[in-house]
Amino acid sequence: MYGYQLRSEFEASTGSTWPLNVGQVYTTLARLERDGLVEPVGESDAEGRVTYRITDAGRAEVAGWFATPVNGESPPRDELAIKLAMALTTPGVDTHRVIQTQRTATLRSLQDLTRLKARADEQADAAWLLVLESMIFKAEAEVRWLDYCEVRITAAPPPAPVELPSKEVVR
Amino acid sequence: MYGYQLRSEFEASTGSTWPLNVGQVYTTLARLERDGLVEPVGESDAEGRVTYRITDAGRAEVAGWFATPVNGESPPRDELAIKLAMALTTPGVDTHRVIQTQRTATLRSLQDLTRLKARADEQADAAWLLVLESMIFKAEAEVRWLDYCEVRITAAPPPAPVELPSKEVVR
DNA sequence: CGACACATGTAACACGTTACATGATTTG
DNA sequence: CAAATCATGTAACGTGTTACATGTGTCG
C-alpha cells in the first residue's frame, strides 16, 4: 500500500474515531524502511503514489511480535494507580474526592464506548470491535478497582500523618 | 529534597522493584525547573547537594492533576488489544495460539505480582501496595478478557477470508 | 476560478531513557 | 589504598506527534 491509502483504511475501520495525522504515516513508513522492515516497490507511479511492500525481515518481525506475549508494563506506568497512591500519601489531598471524580469520568467514558460499540456492531469491523470491547472491559475493571480502593481506604484511615519537613532520609 | 535522595526514597518504597536510573531524576528535575514548577533552594551545600523546593506554580499543577480525571487513553494504544485485532484480521496467524501464549504469560506475571504483594503487605507501604493491587486487578481483567475473546472467536469463525491483493481502496 | 480531496514529505519538539563523565566521601 | 557509595550532571537516541510546505487533480 501507499501512505495515504494506509491512513484511509485506518480511518475507515475506526469510523473516524482515533484521528491519525497523515504525516505520522510517512514518518513511520520512513523509519520502517530505515530498519529494513519495509521497502518501496518501484518509484512513485503516475499519480505520484509510492507503494510499499513488507520485506522478509518485516515478516519475521511481525511473526515475532505475534509469538511474544505483551509484558504488562514493568515498571508500571499506570497514571491512575500512581495518582491514587500519591493522593493517599500526600497530606491535604482528599482521596475520596479524587476517586469520585475519576469514577464519574470513567463511567461517562464507558457510556461513550458502549455507544461506539453499538455503531461498530452494525459496521461489523471485527478488529475495531475487538479493540473497543477491550476498552470496555478495562473501563469496567477500573470502576471495580476504584470501588475496592474506596472501601480499602475508608476502612483503614491514613496510616498516621507523616512528618514531611524533617526526616533524615538517606542512610 | 535533592536528586539522589528522591531516587533513594523511591527505591526504598518500591523495594527495588521498578528500577530507576538516577540520571533520569536529574533530567526530570531540570525540566521541572525549566517549567518553573520547582526551584533550587540556594546553591549546592557543603556535601555538594542541591536541594529543590516546589513552587506555587508547581503546587497548582499538582492540585490540577489531582482534580482532573485520567482520560483512559484516547486514542487507545493498548498493544494487546491491537495485537489480537491484527491477529484476527491477518491471514495465516493462529489467533488461538496468540491468546494462549498471552494467557499463560499474564498468569505467570499475576503470580509474581501476588508474591510482591505479600512482601508489600509486610512492609506496609500504602502507596506501593496500591499500585501493586492495581496491577493485579488489571492482570485479572486481562485474563477475563482473553477468555471472553477466545469464546467470541471460536463461536464466530473468521468472517469469510478477506481478499487482500485486489481491493480498490481509496475513493 | 476557487475550494477541496489526494498525495507526499520535512522540520521540529517533548519526553522517556540510557550511557557516560566527574568528583567527594566512606569503608573494608 | 582500593572499592563502593554518594552525588551531580550531560550528550545522545528513539519514538510519538504536530505544524507546515508543496504539488496535482477534480468539481461546483
Tab-separated table of C-alpha atoms (C1' of nucleotides) in Angstrom:
chain	number	residue	atom	x	y	z
A	1	MET	CA	0.000	0.000	0.000
A	2	TYR	CA	0.963	3.648	-0.149
A	3	GLY	CA	0.851	6.120	2.715
A	4	TYR	CA	-2.365	7.933	2.075
A	5	GLN	CA	-4.083	4.625	1.496
A	6	LEU	CA	-2.956	3.269	4.853
A	7	ARG	CA	-4.430	6.275	6.541
A	8	SER	CA	-7.699	5.957	4.624
A	9	GLU	CA	-8.106	2.302	5.566
A	10	PHE	CA	-7.383	3.124	9.156
A	11	GLU	CA	-9.854	5.967	9.371
A	12	ALA	CA	-12.491	3.898	7.627
A	13	SER	CA	-12.139	0.973	10.007
A	14	THR	CA	-12.166	3.067	13.160
A	15	GLY	CA	-15.070	5.155	11.932
A	16	SER	CA	-13.003	8.318	12.182
A	17	THR	CA	-12.670	7.882	15.892
A	18	TRP	CA	-8.971	7.620	16.624
A	19	PRO	CA	-7.712	10.508	14.491
A	20	LEU	CA	-4.447	9.820	12.714
A	21	ASN	CA	-2.211	12.569	11.383
A	22	VAL	CA	-1.119	11.656	7.840
A	23	GLY	CA	2.341	12.948	8.490
A	24	GLN	CA	2.836	10.222	11.036
A	25	VAL	CA	2.184	7.577	8.434
A	26	TYR	CA	5.025	8.921	6.338
A	27	THR	CA	7.473	9.320	9.205
A	28	THR	CA	6.686	5.807	10.366
A	29	LEU	CA	6.967	4.418	6.860
A	30	ALA	CA	10.357	6.100	6.517
A	31	ARG	CA	11.526	4.641	9.827
A	32	LEU	CA	10.321	1.192	8.870
A	33	GLU	CA	12.229	1.459	5.616
A	34	ARG	CA	15.310	2.623	7.506
A	35	ASP	CA	15.098	-0.536	9.603
A	36	GLY	CA	14.615	-2.705	6.533
A	37	LEU	CA	11.186	-3.936	7.528
A	38	VAL	CA	9.511	-2.407	4.518
A	39	GLU	CA	10.618	-1.391	1.024
A	40	PRO	CA	9.251	0.834	-1.718
A	41	VAL	CA	8.171	-1.115	-4.790
A	42	GLY	CA	9.486	0.901	-7.736
A	43	GLU	CA	9.414	4.678	-7.875
A	44	SER	CA	6.363	6.866	-7.430
A	45	ASP	CA	3.741	5.988	-10.043
A	46	ALA	CA	1.899	8.319	-12.423
A	47	GLU	CA	-0.350	9.756	-9.720
A	48	GLY	CA	2.681	10.301	-7.502
A	49	ARG	CA	1.968	7.367	-5.238
A	50	VAL	CA	4.764	5.423	-3.590
A	51	THR	CA	3.773	1.869	-2.844
A	52	TYR	CA	5.486	-0.051	-0.064
A	53	ARG	CA	5.882	-3.758	0.440
A	54	ILE	CA	6.818	-5.693	3.554
A	55	THR	CA	10.227	-7.397	3.489
A	56	ASP	CA	11.235	-10.809	4.803
A	57	ALA	CA	12.755	-9.126	7.826
A	58	GLY	CA	9.466	-7.298	8.287
A	59	ARG	CA	7.526	-10.515	8.084
A	60	ALA	CA	9.854	-12.044	10.670
A	61	GLU	CA	9.339	-9.048	12.929
A	62	VAL	CA	5.585	-9.402	12.712
A	63	ALA	CA	5.761	-13.132	13.353
A	64	GLY	CA	7.939	-12.468	16.385
A	65	TRP	CA	5.516	-9.866	17.623
A	66	PHE	CA	2.619	-12.289	17.436
A	67	ALA	CA	4.615	-15.021	19.133
A	68	THR	CA	5.797	-12.847	22.015
A	69	PRO	CA	3.386	-12.032	24.825
A	70	VAL	CA	2.946	-8.430	25.854
A	71	ASN	CA	4.631	-7.953	29.203
A	72	GLY	CA	2.204	-5.859	31.175
A	73	GLU	CA	4.282	-2.772	31.794
A	74	SER	CA	7.188	-3.281	34.113
A	75	PRO	CA	7.865	-0.799	35.543
A	76	PRO	CA	4.180	0.105	35.938
A	77	ARG	CA	3.341	3.423	34.319
A	78	ASP	CA	-0.317	3.415	35.265
A	79	GLU	CA	-1.114	7.050	35.805
A	80	LEU	CA	-4.311	6.439	37.709
A	81	ALA	CA	-2.775	3.987	40.153
A	82	ILE	CA	0.106	6.342	40.780
A	83	LYS	CA	-2.246	9.247	41.213
A	84	LEU	CA	-4.248	7.437	43.834
A	85	ALA	CA	-1.126	6.255	45.575
A	86	MET	CA	0.177	9.798	45.682
A	87	ALA	CA	-3.173	11.136	46.820
A	88	LEU	CA	-3.095	8.716	49.702
A	89	THR	CA	0.365	9.732	50.861
A	90	THR	CA	0.205	13.454	50.149
A	91	PRO	CA	-1.141	15.468	53.068
A	92	GLY	CA	-4.019	17.779	52.246
A	93	VAL	CA	-5.441	15.782	49.344
A	94	ASP	CA	-8.986	14.482	49.557
A	95	THR	CA	-8.509	10.981	48.241
A	96	HIS	CA	-12.208	10.315	48.408
A	97	ARG	CA	-12.832	13.229	46.072
A	98	VAL	CA	-10.152	12.095	43.652
A	99	ILE	CA	-11.734	8.661	43.466
A	100	GLN	CA	-15.209	10.045	42.918
A	101	THR	CA	-14.083	12.405	40.180
A	102	GLN	CA	-12.355	9.579	38.402
A	103	ARG	CA	-15.282	7.251	38.873
A	104	THR	CA	-17.815	9.533	37.218
A	105	ALA	CA	-15.374	10.270	34.406
A	106	THR	CA	-14.771	6.595	33.796
A	107	LEU	CA	-18.488	5.860	33.849
A	108	ARG	CA	-19.074	8.585	31.306
A	109	SER	CA	-16.402	7.240	29.004
A	110	LEU	CA	-17.947	3.810	29.471
A	111	GLN	CA	-21.180	5.180	28.081
A	112	ASP	CA	-19.385	6.637	25.092
A	113	LEU	CA	-17.670	3.331	24.493
A	114	THR	CA	-20.951	1.460	24.601
A	115	ARG	CA	-22.393	3.845	22.044
A	116	LEU	CA	-19.364	3.311	19.834
A	117	LYS	CA	-19.688	-0.411	20.231
A	118	ALA	CA	-23.249	-0.322	19.009
A	119	ARG	CA	-22.095	1.512	15.903
A	120	ALA	CA	-19.246	-0.932	15.415
A	121	ASP	CA	-21.599	-3.874	15.771
A	122	GLU	CA	-23.568	-2.711	12.756
A	123	GLN	CA	-20.456	-1.902	10.812
A	124	ALA	CA	-19.109	-5.369	11.629
A	125	ASP	CA	-15.440	-4.453	11.644
A	126	ALA	CA	-14.080	-7.311	13.733
A	127	ALA	CA	-10.734	-5.702	14.543
A	128	TRP	CA	-12.065	-2.346	15.678
A	129	LEU	CA	-14.819	-4.086	17.599
A	130	LEU	CA	-12.266	-6.119	19.498
A	131	VAL	CA	-10.318	-3.047	20.480
A	132	LEU	CA	-13.487	-1.347	21.659
A	133	GLU	CA	-14.504	-4.338	23.720
A	134	SER	CA	-11.098	-4.385	25.313
A	135	MET	CA	-11.522	-0.780	26.308
A	136	ILE	CA	-14.924	-1.526	27.775
A	137	PHE	CA	-13.517	-4.386	29.807
A	138	LYS	CA	-10.784	-2.103	31.053
A	139	ALA	CA	-13.141	0.674	31.996
A	140	GLU	CA	-15.319	-1.734	33.931
A	141	ALA	CA	-12.312	-3.157	35.716
A	142	GLU	CA	-11.257	0.376	36.564
A	143	VAL	CA	-14.576	1.136	38.189
A	144	ARG	CA	-14.364	-2.066	40.182
A	145	TRP	CA	-10.867	-1.165	41.295
A	146	LEU	CA	-11.943	2.316	42.317
A	147	ASP	CA	-14.754	0.896	44.421
A	148	TYR	CA	-12.334	-1.519	46.009
A	149	CYS	CA	-9.961	1.337	46.811
A	150	GLU	CA	-12.704	3.359	48.377
A	151	VAL	CA	-13.640	0.563	50.726
A	152	ARG	CA	-9.994	-0.089	51.413
A	153	ILE	CA	-9.132	3.465	52.441
A	154	THR	CA	-12.264	4.220	54.422
A	155	ALA	CA	-11.712	1.009	56.341
A	156	ALA	CA	-8.092	1.815	57.146
A	157	PRO	CA	-7.749	5.584	57.656
A	158	PRO	CA	-4.483	7.332	56.637
A	159	PRO	CA	-1.708	5.444	58.465
A	160	ALA	CA	-0.793	8.224	60.885
A	161	PRO	CA	0.098	11.609	59.332
A	162	VAL	CA	3.634	11.674	58.005
A	163	GLU	CA	6.013	14.357	59.151
A	164	LEU	CA	7.413	15.737	55.933
A	165	PRO	CA	9.930	18.510	56.658
A	166	SER	CA	12.447	16.828	58.934
A	167	LYS	CA	13.068	13.133	58.218
A	168	GLU	CA	16.749	12.422	57.621
A	169	VAL	CA	16.317	10.252	54.619
A	170	VAL	CA	19.369	8.747	53.031
A	171	ARG	CA	21.331	6.397	55.211
B	1	MET	CA	14.764	17.146	48.542
B	2	TYR	CA	17.812	16.672	46.370
B	3	GLY	CA	18.087	14.336	43.407
B	4	TYR	CA	19.873	11.392	44.900
B	5	GLN	CA	17.521	11.488	47.849
B	6	LEU	CA	14.469	11.308	45.632
B	7	ARG	CA	15.857	8.236	43.999
B	8	SER	CA	16.658	6.621	47.352
B	9	GLU	CA	13.145	7.182	48.676
B	10	PHE	CA	11.699	5.783	45.516
B	11	GLU	CA	13.812	2.656	45.528
B	12	ALA	CA	13.101	2.107	49.185
B	13	SER	CA	9.358	2.339	48.778
B	14	THR	CA	9.177	0.073	45.740
B	15	GLY	CA	11.515	-2.455	47.306
B	16	SER	CA	13.961	-2.081	44.440
B	17	THR	CA	11.413	-3.391	42.011
B	18	TRP	CA	10.889	-0.656	39.433
B	19	PRO	CA	14.487	0.278	38.754
B	20	LEU	CA	15.061	3.987	38.293
B	21	ASN	CA	18.108	5.407	36.575
B	22	VAL	CA	19.500	8.275	38.663
B	23	GLY	CA	20.201	10.288	35.586
B	24	GLN	CA	16.508	10.468	34.895
B	25	VAL	CA	15.903	12.150	38.221
B	26	TYR	CA	18.274	14.933	37.260
B	27	THR	CA	16.938	15.391	33.738
B	28	THR	CA	13.416	15.488	35.105
B	29	LEU	CA	14.373	17.880	37.854
B	30	ALA	CA	15.993	20.142	35.267
B	31	ARG	CA	12.877	20.056	33.098
B	32	LEU	CA	10.653	20.804	36.065
B	33	GLU	CA	12.846	23.761	36.912
B	34	ARG	CA	12.724	24.924	33.294
B	35	ASP	CA	8.929	24.926	33.536
B	36	GLY	CA	9.001	26.785	36.832
B	37	LEU	CA	7.346	24.005	38.817
B	38	VAL	CA	10.336	23.535	41.057
B	39	GLU	CA	13.244	25.675	42.184
B	40	PRO	CA	16.627	25.073	43.766
B	41	VAL	CA	16.866	26.376	47.302
B	42	GLY	CA	20.249	28.090	47.498
B	43	GLU	CA	23.387	26.716	45.904
B	44	SER	CA	24.821	23.268	46.410
B	45	ASP	CA	25.594	22.740	50.076
B	46	ALA	CA	28.844	21.558	51.664
B	47	GLU	CA	28.365	17.940	50.563
B	48	GLY	CA	27.537	19.093	47.032
B	49	ARG	CA	23.816	18.510	47.368
B	50	VAL	CA	21.348	20.685	45.515
B	51	THR	CA	18.035	20.846	47.295
B	52	TYR	CA	14.867	21.601	45.352
B	53	ARG	CA	11.607	23.031	46.530
B	54	ILE	CA	8.205	23.025	44.839
B	55	THR	CA	6.941	26.418	43.650
B	56	ASP	CA	3.441	27.849	43.778
B	57	ALA	CA	3.031	27.038	40.106
B	58	GLY	CA	4.154	23.520	40.916
B	59	ARG	CA	1.648	23.216	43.720
B	60	ALA	CA	-1.068	24.448	41.367
B	61	GLU	CA	-0.013	21.874	38.781
B	62	VAL	CA	-0.233	19.090	41.329
B	63	ALA	CA	-3.607	20.286	42.554
B	64	GLY	CA	-4.830	20.377	38.962
B	65	TRP	CA	-3.525	16.904	38.379
B	66	PHE	CA	-5.425	15.540	41.367
B	67	ALA	CA	-8.593	17.359	40.351
B	68	THR	CA	-8.538	16.160	36.734
B	69	PRO	CA	-9.583	12.607	35.950
B	70	VAL	CA	-7.307	10.452	33.851
B	71	ASN	CA	-8.887	10.080	30.450
B	72	GLY	CA	-8.408	6.444	29.602
B	73	GLU	CA	-6.234	6.702	26.532
B	74	SER	CA	-7.956	8.128	23.550
B	75	PRO	CA	-6.814	7.109	21.030
B	76	PRO	CA	-6.411	3.629	22.524
B	77	ARG	CA	-2.790	2.473	22.500
B	78	ASP	CA	-3.421	-0.884	24.083
B	79	GLU	CA	-0.819	-3.110	22.500
B	80	LEU	CA	-2.522	-6.350	23.449
B	81	ALA	CA	-5.905	-5.368	22.070
B	82	ILE	CA	-4.320	-4.207	18.852
B	83	LYS	CA	-2.292	-7.361	18.601
B	84	LEU	CA	-5.349	-9.530	18.931
B	85	ALA	CA	-7.275	-7.405	16.482
B	86	MET	CA	-4.459	-7.688	13.981
B	87	ALA	CA	-4.131	-11.419	14.586
B	88	LEU	CA	-7.789	-11.811	13.805
B	89	THR	CA	-7.597	-9.949	10.513
B	90	THR	CA	-4.182	-11.085	9.333
B	91	PRO	CA	-4.327	-14.259	7.266
B	92	GLY	CA	-2.054	-17.057	8.435
B	93	VAL	CA	-1.970	-16.118	12.103
B	94	ASP	CA	-3.180	-18.594	14.700
B	95	THR	CA	-5.217	-16.298	16.910
B	96	HIS	CA	-5.917	-19.130	19.301
B	97	ARG	CA	-2.195	-19.620	19.839
B	98	VAL	CA	-1.623	-15.899	20.370
B	99	ILE	CA	-4.302	-15.828	23.039
B	100	GLN	CA	-2.933	-18.884	24.816
B	101	THR	CA	0.625	-17.545	24.824
B	102	GLN	CA	-0.565	-14.295	26.302
B	103	ARG	CA	-2.765	-16.028	28.807
B	104	THR	CA	-0.004	-18.106	30.327
B	105	ALA	CA	2.317	-15.103	30.372
B	106	THR	CA	-0.268	-12.978	32.137
B	107	LEU	CA	-0.969	-15.721	34.661
B	108	ARG	CA	2.728	-16.007	35.377
B	109	SER	CA	3.050	-12.278	35.927
B	110	LEU	CA	-0.010	-12.489	38.147
B	111	GLN	CA	1.870	-14.937	40.337
B	112	ASP	CA	4.850	-12.615	40.554
B	113	LEU	CA	2.576	-9.755	41.474
B	114	THR	CA	0.941	-11.769	44.220
B	115	ARG	CA	4.350	-12.594	45.620
B	116	LEU	CA	5.297	-8.929	45.525
B	117	LYS	CA	2.068	-8.013	47.211
B	118	ALA	CA	2.804	-10.352	50.095
B	119	ARG	CA	6.139	-8.622	50.556
B	120	ALA	CA	4.498	-5.200	50.345
B	121	ASP	CA	1.893	-6.200	52.891
B	122	GLU	CA	4.579	-6.778	55.499
B	123	GLN	CA	6.453	-3.641	54.520
B	124	ALA	CA	3.179	-1.724	54.820
B	125	ASP	CA	3.976	0.921	52.207
B	126	ALA	CA	0.448	2.050	51.370
B	127	ALA	CA	1.338	3.768	48.090
B	128	TRP	CA	3.335	0.959	46.562
B	129	LEU	CA	0.752	-1.531	47.765
B	130	LEU	CA	-1.967	0.365	45.968
B	131	VAL	CA	-0.032	0.347	42.715
B	132	LEU	CA	0.577	-3.375	43.051
B	133	GLU	CA	-3.073	-4.058	43.693
B	134	SER	CA	-3.992	-2.046	40.657
B	135	MET	CA	-1.699	-4.174	38.562
B	136	ILE	CA	-3.229	-7.319	39.975
B	137	PHE	CA	-6.708	-6.104	39.144
B	138	LYS	CA	-5.566	-5.319	35.654
B	139	ALA	CA	-3.932	-8.661	35.128
B	140	GLU	CA	-7.057	-10.450	36.283
B	141	ALA	CA	-9.201	-8.349	33.992
B	142	GLU	CA	-6.849	-9.183	31.159
B	143	VAL	CA	-7.260	-12.888	31.708
B	144	ARG	CA	-11.021	-12.488	31.769
B	145	TRP	CA	-10.890	-10.522	28.542
B	146	LEU	CA	-8.709	-13.139	26.897
B	147	ASP	CA	-11.179	-15.860	27.861
B	148	TYR	CA	-14.002	-13.767	26.501
B	149	CYS	CA	-12.133	-13.289	23.233
B	150	GLU	CA	-11.499	-16.977	22.887
B	151	VAL	CA	-15.164	-17.812	23.225
B	152	ARG	CA	-16.012	-14.942	20.933
B	153	ILE	CA	-13.773	-16.020	18.063
B	154	THR	CA	-14.431	-19.749	18.276
B	155	ALA	CA	-18.146	-19.043	18.239
B	156	ALA	CA	-17.950	-16.797	15.188
B	157	PRO	CA	-15.230	-18.125	12.853
B	158	PRO	CA	-13.220	-15.657	10.761
B	159	PRO	CA	-15.834	-13.583	8.899
B	160	ALA	CA	-15.105	-15.009	5.443
B	161	PRO	CA	-11.473	-14.773	4.322
B	162	VAL	CA	-10.628	-11.316	3.062
B	163	GLU	CA	-9.188	-10.881	-0.378
B	164	LEU	CA	-6.153	-8.748	0.217
B	165	PRO	CA	-4.345	-8.088	-3.069
B	166	SER	CA	-7.075	-6.517	-5.170
B	167	LYS	CA	-9.463	-4.279	-3.276
B	168	GLU	CA	-9.501	-0.767	-4.766
B	169	VAL	CA	-9.234	1.124	-1.548
B	170	VAL	CA	-9.317	4.890	-1.657
B	171	ARG	CA	-12.399	6.660	-3.022
C	1	DC	C1'	-11.809	30.126	-10.666
C	2	DG	C1'	-11.549	28.614	-6.093
C	3	DA	C1'	-12.097	25.159	-2.851
C	4	DC	C1'	-11.393	20.641	-1.644
C	5	DA	C1'	-9.557	15.888	-1.678
C	6	DC	C1'	-5.480	13.457	-2.962
C	7	DA	C1'	-0.657	12.626	-2.134
C	8	DT	C1'	3.977	13.249	-0.365
C	9	DG	C1'	7.145	14.751	2.611
C	10	DT	C1'	10.227	17.657	6.213
C	11	DA	C1'	11.465	20.199	10.401
C	12	DA	C1'	10.929	20.425	14.989
C	13	DC	C1'	9.689	19.401	19.752
C	14	DA	C1'	8.961	16.822	24.127
C	15	DC	C1'	9.659	13.077	26.656
C	16	DG	C1'	11.492	8.731	28.462
C	17	DT	C1'	15.571	6.575	28.698
C	18	DT	C1'	20.446	5.257	28.891
C	19	DA	C1'	25.467	5.527	28.897
C	20	DC	C1'	28.952	8.054	30.219
C	21	DA	C1'	31.923	11.621	32.827
C	22	DT	C1'	33.303	13.555	37.111
C	23	DG	C1'	34.375	14.128	41.714
C	24	DA	C1'	33.898	13.607	47.105
C	25	DT	C1'	33.498	10.652	50.840
C	26	DT	C1'	33.245	6.462	53.233
C	27	DT	C1'	34.702	1.804	54.480
C	28	DG	C1'	36.870	-2.920	54.250
D	1	DC	C1'	44.838	2.033	49.285
D	2	DA	C1'	41.181	0.274	46.641
D	3	DA	C1'	36.465	-0.348	46.057
D	4	DA	C1'	31.977	1.066	46.882
D	5	DT	C1'	28.642	4.594	47.796
D	6	DC	C1'	27.207	9.286	47.457
D	7	DA	C1'	26.174	12.992	44.409
D	8	DT	C1'	25.778	15.690	40.276
D	9	DG	C1'	25.230	16.239	35.695
D	10	DT	C1'	25.490	15.960	30.173
D	11	DA	C1'	25.125	14.055	25.467
D	12	DA	C1'	22.586	11.334	22.747
D	13	DC	C1'	18.921	8.447	20.791
D	14	DG	C1'	14.339	6.776	19.510
D	15	DT	C1'	9.682	7.488	19.230
D	16	DG	C1'	5.199	9.805	19.083
D	17	DT	C1'	3.394	13.740	17.492
D	18	DT	C1'	2.340	18.070	15.130
D	19	DA	C1'	2.668	22.006	12.010
D	20	DC	C1'	3.964	23.272	7.909
D	21	DA	C1'	5.367	23.140	2.781
D	22	DT	C1'	4.302	21.544	-1.746
D	23	DG	C1'	2.086	19.974	-5.629
D	24	DT	C1'	-1.732	17.604	-8.601
D	25	DG	C1'	-6.236	16.688	-9.899
D	26	DT	C1'	-11.318	17.269	-9.621
D	27	DC	C1'	-15.718	19.538	-9.393
D	28	DG	C1'	-19.361	23.002	-8.361
